[in-house]
Tab-separated table of C-alpha atoms in Angstrom:
chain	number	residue	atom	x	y	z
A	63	UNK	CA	249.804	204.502	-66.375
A	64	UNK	CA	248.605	206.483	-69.343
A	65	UNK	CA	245.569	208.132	-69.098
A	66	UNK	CA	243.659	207.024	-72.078
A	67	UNK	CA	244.765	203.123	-70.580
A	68	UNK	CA	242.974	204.328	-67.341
A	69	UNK	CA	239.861	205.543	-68.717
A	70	UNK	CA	239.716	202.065	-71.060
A	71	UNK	CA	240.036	200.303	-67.761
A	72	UNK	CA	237.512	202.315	-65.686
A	73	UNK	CA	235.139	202.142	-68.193
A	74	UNK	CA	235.504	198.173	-69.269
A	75	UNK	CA	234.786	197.877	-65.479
A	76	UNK	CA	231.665	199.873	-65.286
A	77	UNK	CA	230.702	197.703	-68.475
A	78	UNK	CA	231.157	195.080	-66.374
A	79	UNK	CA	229.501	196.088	-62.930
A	80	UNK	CA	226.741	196.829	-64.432
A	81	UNK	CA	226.151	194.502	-67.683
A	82	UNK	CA	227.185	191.653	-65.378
A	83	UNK	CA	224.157	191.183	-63.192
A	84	UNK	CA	222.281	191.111	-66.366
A	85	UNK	CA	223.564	188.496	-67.676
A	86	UNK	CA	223.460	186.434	-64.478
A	87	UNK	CA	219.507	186.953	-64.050
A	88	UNK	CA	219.246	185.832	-68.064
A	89	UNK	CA	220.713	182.744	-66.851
A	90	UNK	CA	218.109	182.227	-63.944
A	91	UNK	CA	215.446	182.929	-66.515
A	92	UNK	CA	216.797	181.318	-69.100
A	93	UNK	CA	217.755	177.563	-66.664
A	94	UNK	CA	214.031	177.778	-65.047
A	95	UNK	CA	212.736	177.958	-68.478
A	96	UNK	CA	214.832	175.084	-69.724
A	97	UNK	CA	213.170	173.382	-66.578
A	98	UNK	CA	209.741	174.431	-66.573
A	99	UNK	CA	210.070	173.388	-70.573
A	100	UNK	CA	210.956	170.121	-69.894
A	101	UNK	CA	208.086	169.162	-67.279
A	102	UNK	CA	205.838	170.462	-69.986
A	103	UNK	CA	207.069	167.721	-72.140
A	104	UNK	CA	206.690	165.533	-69.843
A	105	UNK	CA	203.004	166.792	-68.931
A	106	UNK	CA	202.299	166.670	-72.926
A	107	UNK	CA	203.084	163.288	-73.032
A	108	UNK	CA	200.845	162.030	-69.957
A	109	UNK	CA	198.155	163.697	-71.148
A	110	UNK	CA	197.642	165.214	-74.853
A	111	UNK	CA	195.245	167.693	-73.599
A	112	UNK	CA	197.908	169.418	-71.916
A	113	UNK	CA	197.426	173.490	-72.263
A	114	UNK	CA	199.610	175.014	-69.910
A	115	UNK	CA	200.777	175.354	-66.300
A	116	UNK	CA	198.723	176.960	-63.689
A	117	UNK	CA	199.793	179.094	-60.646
A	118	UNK	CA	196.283	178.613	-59.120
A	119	UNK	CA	196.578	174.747	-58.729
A	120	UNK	CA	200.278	175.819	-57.849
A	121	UNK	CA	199.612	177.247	-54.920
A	122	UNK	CA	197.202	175.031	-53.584
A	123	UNK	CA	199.852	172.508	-53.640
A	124	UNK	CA	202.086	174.419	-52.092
A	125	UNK	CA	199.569	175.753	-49.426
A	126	UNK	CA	197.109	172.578	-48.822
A	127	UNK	CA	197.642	169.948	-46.120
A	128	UNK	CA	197.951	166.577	-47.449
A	129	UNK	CA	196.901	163.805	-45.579
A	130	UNK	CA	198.800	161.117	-46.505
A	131	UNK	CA	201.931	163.057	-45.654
A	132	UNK	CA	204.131	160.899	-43.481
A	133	UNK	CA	204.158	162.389	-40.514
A	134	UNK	CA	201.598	164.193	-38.921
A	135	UNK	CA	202.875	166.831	-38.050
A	136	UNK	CA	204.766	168.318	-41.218
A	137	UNK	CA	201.559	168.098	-44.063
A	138	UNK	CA	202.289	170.926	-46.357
A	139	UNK	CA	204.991	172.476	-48.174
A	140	UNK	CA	204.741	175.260	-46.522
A	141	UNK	CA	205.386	173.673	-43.329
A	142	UNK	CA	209.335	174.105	-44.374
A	143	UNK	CA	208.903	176.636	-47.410
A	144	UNK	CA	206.772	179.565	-45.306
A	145	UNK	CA	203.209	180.198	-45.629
A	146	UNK	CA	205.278	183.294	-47.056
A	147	UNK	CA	207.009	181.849	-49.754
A	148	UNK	CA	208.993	185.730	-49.877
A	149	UNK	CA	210.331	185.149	-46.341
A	150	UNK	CA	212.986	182.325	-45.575
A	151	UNK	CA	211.297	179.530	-44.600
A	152	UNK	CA	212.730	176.921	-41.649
A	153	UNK	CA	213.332	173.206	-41.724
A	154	UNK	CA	210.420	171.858	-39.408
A	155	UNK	CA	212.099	168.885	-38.354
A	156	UNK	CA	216.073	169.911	-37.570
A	157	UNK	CA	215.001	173.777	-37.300
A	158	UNK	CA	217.519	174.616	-40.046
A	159	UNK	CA	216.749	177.913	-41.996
A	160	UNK	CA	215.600	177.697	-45.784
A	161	UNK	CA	216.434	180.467	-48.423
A	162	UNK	CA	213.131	181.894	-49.800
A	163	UNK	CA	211.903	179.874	-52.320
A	164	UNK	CA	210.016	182.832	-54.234
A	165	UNK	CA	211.539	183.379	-57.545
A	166	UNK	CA	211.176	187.523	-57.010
A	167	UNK	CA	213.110	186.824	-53.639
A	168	UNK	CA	215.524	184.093	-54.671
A	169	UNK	CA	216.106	184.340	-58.551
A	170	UNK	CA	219.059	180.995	-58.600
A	171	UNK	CA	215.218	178.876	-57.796
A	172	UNK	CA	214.332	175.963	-60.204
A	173	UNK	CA	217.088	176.635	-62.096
A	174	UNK	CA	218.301	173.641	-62.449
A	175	UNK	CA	216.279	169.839	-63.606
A	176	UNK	CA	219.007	167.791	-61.769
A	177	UNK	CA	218.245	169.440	-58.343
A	178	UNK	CA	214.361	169.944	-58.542
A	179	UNK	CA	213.859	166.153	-59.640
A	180	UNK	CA	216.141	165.412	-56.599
A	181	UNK	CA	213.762	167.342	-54.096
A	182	UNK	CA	210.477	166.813	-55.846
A	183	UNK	CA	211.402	163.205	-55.287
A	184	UNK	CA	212.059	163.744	-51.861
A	185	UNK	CA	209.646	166.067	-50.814
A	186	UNK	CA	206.499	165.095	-52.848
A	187	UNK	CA	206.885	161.324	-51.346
A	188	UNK	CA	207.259	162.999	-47.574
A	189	UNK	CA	204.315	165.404	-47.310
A	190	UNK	CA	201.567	163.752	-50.685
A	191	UNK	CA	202.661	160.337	-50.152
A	192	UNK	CA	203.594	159.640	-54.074
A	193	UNK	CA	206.108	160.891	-56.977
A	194	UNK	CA	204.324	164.187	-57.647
A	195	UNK	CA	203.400	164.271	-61.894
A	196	UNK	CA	204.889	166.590	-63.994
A	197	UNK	CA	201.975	169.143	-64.077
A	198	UNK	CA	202.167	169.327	-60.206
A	199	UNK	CA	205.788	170.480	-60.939
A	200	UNK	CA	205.578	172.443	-63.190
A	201	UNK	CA	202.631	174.167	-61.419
A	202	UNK	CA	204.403	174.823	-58.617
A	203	UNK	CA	207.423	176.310	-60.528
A	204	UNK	CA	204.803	178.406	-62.231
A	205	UNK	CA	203.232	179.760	-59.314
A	206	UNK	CA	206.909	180.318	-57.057
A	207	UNK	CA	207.081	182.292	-60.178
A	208	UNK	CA	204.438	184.342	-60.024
A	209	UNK	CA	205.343	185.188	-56.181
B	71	UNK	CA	231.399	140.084	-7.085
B	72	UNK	CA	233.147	139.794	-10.130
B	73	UNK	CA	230.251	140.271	-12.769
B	74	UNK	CA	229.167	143.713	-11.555
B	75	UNK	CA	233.132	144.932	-11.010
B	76	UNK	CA	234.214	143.385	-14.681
B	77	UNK	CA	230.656	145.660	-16.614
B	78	UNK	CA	231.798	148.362	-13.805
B	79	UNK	CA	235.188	148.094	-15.705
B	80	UNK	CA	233.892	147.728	-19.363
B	81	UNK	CA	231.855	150.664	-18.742
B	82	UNK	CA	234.556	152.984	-17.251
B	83	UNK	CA	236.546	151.868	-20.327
B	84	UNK	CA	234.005	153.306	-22.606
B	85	UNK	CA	233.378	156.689	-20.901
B	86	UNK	CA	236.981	156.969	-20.784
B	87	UNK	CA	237.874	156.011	-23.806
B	88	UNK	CA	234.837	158.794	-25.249
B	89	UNK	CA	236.089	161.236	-22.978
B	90	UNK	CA	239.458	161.595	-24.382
B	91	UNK	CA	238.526	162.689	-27.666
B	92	UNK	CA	235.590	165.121	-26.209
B	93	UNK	CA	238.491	166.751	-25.101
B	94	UNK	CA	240.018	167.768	-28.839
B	95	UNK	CA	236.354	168.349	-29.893
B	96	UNK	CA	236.286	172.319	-29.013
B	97	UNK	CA	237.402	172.884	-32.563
B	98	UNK	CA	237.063	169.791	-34.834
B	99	UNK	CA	238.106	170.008	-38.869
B	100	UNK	CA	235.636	172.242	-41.255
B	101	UNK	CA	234.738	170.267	-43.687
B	102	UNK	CA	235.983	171.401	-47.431
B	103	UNK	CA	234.705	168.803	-49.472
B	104	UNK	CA	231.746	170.961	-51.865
B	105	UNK	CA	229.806	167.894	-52.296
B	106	UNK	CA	229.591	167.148	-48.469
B	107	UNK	CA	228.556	170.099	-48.025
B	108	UNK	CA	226.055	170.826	-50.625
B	109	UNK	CA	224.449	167.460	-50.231
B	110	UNK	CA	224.586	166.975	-46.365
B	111	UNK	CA	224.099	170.538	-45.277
B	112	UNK	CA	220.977	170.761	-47.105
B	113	UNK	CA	218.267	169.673	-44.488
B	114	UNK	CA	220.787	170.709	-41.214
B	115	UNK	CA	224.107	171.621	-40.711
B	116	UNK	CA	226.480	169.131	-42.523
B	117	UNK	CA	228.230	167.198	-39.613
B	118	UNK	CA	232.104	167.262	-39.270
B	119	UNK	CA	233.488	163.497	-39.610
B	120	UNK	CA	235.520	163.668	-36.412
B	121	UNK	CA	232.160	163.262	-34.449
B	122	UNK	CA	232.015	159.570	-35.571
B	123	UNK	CA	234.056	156.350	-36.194
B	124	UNK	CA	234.603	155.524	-40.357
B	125	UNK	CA	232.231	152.264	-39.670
B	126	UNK	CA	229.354	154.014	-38.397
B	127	UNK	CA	229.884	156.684	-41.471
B	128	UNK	CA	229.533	153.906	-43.364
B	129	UNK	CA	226.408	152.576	-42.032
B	130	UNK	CA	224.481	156.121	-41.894
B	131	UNK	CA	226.176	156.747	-45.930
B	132	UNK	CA	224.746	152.713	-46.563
B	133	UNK	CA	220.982	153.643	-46.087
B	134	UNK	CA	220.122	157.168	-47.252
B	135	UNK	CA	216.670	156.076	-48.388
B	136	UNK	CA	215.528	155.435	-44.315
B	137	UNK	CA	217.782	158.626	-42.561
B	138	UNK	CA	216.383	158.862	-39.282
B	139	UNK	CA	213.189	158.425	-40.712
B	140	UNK	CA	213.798	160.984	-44.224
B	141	UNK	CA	214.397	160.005	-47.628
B	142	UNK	CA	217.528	161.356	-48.453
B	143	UNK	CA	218.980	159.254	-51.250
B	144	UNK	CA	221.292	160.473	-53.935
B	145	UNK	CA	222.822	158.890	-56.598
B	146	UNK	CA	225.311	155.999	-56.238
B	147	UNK	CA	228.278	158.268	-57.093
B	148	UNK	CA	227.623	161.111	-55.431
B	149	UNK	CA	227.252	158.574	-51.970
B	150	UNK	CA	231.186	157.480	-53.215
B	151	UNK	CA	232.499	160.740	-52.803
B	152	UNK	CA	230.732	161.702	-49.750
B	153	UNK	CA	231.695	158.464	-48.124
B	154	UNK	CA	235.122	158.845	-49.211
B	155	UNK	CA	235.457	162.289	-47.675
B	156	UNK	CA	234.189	160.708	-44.277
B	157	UNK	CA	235.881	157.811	-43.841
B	158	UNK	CA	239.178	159.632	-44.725
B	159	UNK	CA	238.213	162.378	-41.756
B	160	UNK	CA	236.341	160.001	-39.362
B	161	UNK	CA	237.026	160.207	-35.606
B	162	UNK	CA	236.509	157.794	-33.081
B	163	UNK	CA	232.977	156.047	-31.799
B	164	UNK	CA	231.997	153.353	-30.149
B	165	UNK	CA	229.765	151.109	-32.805
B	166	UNK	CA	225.988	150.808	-32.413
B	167	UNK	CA	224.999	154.780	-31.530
B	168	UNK	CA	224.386	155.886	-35.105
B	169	UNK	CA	223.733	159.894	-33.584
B	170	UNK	CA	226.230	162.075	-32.694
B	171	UNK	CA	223.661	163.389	-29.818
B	172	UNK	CA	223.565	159.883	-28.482
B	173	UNK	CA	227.540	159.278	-27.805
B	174	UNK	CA	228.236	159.280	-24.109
B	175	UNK	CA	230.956	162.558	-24.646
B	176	UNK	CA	227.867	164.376	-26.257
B	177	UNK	CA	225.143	163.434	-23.712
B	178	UNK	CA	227.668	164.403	-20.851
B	179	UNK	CA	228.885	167.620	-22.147
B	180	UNK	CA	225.141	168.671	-23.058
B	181	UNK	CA	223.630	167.350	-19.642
B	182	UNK	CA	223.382	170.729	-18.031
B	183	UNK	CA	221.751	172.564	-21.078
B	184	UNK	CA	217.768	173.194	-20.268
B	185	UNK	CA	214.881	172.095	-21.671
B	186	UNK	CA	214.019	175.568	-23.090
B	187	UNK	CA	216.849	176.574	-25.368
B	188	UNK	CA	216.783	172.628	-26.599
B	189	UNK	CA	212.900	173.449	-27.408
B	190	UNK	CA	214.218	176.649	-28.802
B	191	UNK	CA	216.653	175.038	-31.196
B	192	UNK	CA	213.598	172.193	-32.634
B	193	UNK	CA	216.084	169.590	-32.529
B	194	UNK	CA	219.297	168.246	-30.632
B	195	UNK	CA	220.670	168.128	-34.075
B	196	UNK	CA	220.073	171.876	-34.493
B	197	UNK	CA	223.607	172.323	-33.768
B	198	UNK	CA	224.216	176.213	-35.372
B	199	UNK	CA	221.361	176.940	-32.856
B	200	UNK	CA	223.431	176.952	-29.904
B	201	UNK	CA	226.833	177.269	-31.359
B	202	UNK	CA	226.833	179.616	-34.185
B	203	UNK	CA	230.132	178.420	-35.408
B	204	UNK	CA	229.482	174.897	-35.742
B	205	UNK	CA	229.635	175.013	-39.513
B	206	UNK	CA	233.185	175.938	-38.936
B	207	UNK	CA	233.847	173.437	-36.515
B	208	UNK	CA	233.691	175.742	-33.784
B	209	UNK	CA	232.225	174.504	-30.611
B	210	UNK	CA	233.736	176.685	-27.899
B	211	UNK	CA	232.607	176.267	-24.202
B	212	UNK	CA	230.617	179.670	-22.992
């Protein structure tokens, strides 16, 4: 092989090793902002008032025990998720591990509205009892976010 | 006596009839479908098809809104595929039991396990727990 085709080659795939990961995490970014965007239109709508998501009232979503959770013995988010949202977390009723759901630790989270709808709607009706709203969403996103 | 002999008889039949395919269920099929196992592997380990008849497939697959007491619905398509894949790979059960861990084959083979390493693995479901192949199909005896 010539050696000019070699160095071309050697350094497309540096280009590539390293520009590559970049683009990747721009896509993360970029789908959890398509996401987050969309609950805020949503949020907008319910309520013209609407300023902004919070990571405060995010976290005490994720954190609180909610009574009217079905079973009595799984009331939180965390209860599956981690009280360390960093650290995998573990499925409390078949013992199955979780990936972290911390953005920092698990940058592919809440990129994606067709698979956060599906486990809001599951989730939110298991441990709150009710379809959470679109600001508890998008509070939550914001403050998985922030960790 | 010929009540007790003829259920004596049924009930040989069935733990038999179980038997014989516990005996092929060391390794069973992986499953290769990406939807299966996206969409039943997210809340435990998705199940290979050969642990249950196609009609009892069809009955857990029929009522993903009340699964063993989760909501796990998906959309009406997405149940199509899955069911598809399952009925196409199903194995053999007797109807009624709609849990792997309450066939006869599964309840004998597991009879000897303790108390403890069931508590450690949360759930008789928690099949990875014990046999850290399972997603492969792997089930080899220790």
């Amino acid at each position: 092989m010539p050696i000019r085709t070699l160095l071309t080659c050697t350094l497309c795939l540096s280009f590539a090793v390293v520009l590559a990961p970049a683009a990747w995490a721009d896509q993360n970014s970029a789908g959890r902002a398509a996401v987050l965007a969309a609950y805020a239109a949503q949020a907008r709508k319910a309520d013209a008032n609407f300023t902004g998501f919070s990571a405060a009232r995010g976290e005490l979503l994720y954190s609180s025990r909610h009574l009217k959770a079905r079973r009595a013995d799984i009331q939180a988010c965390a209860a599956c998720h981690g009280a360390d949202p960093t650290k995998p977390g573990e499925n409390a009723r078949t013992g199955r591990p979780i990936d972290p759901v911390a953005v920092s630790a698990n940058p592919k989270r809440f990129t994606a509205l067709e698979n956060t709808e599906k486990w809001f709607g599951r989730n939110c009706k298991e441990i709150i009892g009710r379809d959470c709203t679109a600001l508890e969403k998008g509070d939550y996103i914001t403050y998985l976010q922030s960790r | 006596m010929r009540l007790p002999r003829f259920t004596l008889a049924v009930m040989a039949a069935a733990l038999f009839s179980t038997p014989v395919l516990a005996e092929r269920l060391n390794t069973v099929p992986a499953i290769t479908n990406p939807v299966v196992k996206k969409e039943c592997g997210a809340c435990h380990m998705a199940y290979q098809p050969k642990f249950l008849g196609a009609s009892t497939w069809d009955k857990i697959l029929g009522d993903l809104s009340h699964h063993f007491g989760e909501d796990a619905s998906l959309p009406p398509q997405t149940v199509d595929t899955i069911k598809a894949y399952y009925d196409a790979n199903a194995g053999d059960s007797l109807p009624g039991l709609l849990r792997i861990t309450q066939q006869s084959w599964w309840l004998m083979r597991h009879g000897g396990v303790g108390h403890t390493r069931f508590a450690a693995a949360k759930s008789k479901a928690n099949c990875l727990a014990c046999h850290k192949n399972a997603d492969k199909g792997e089930y080899p005896l220790d």
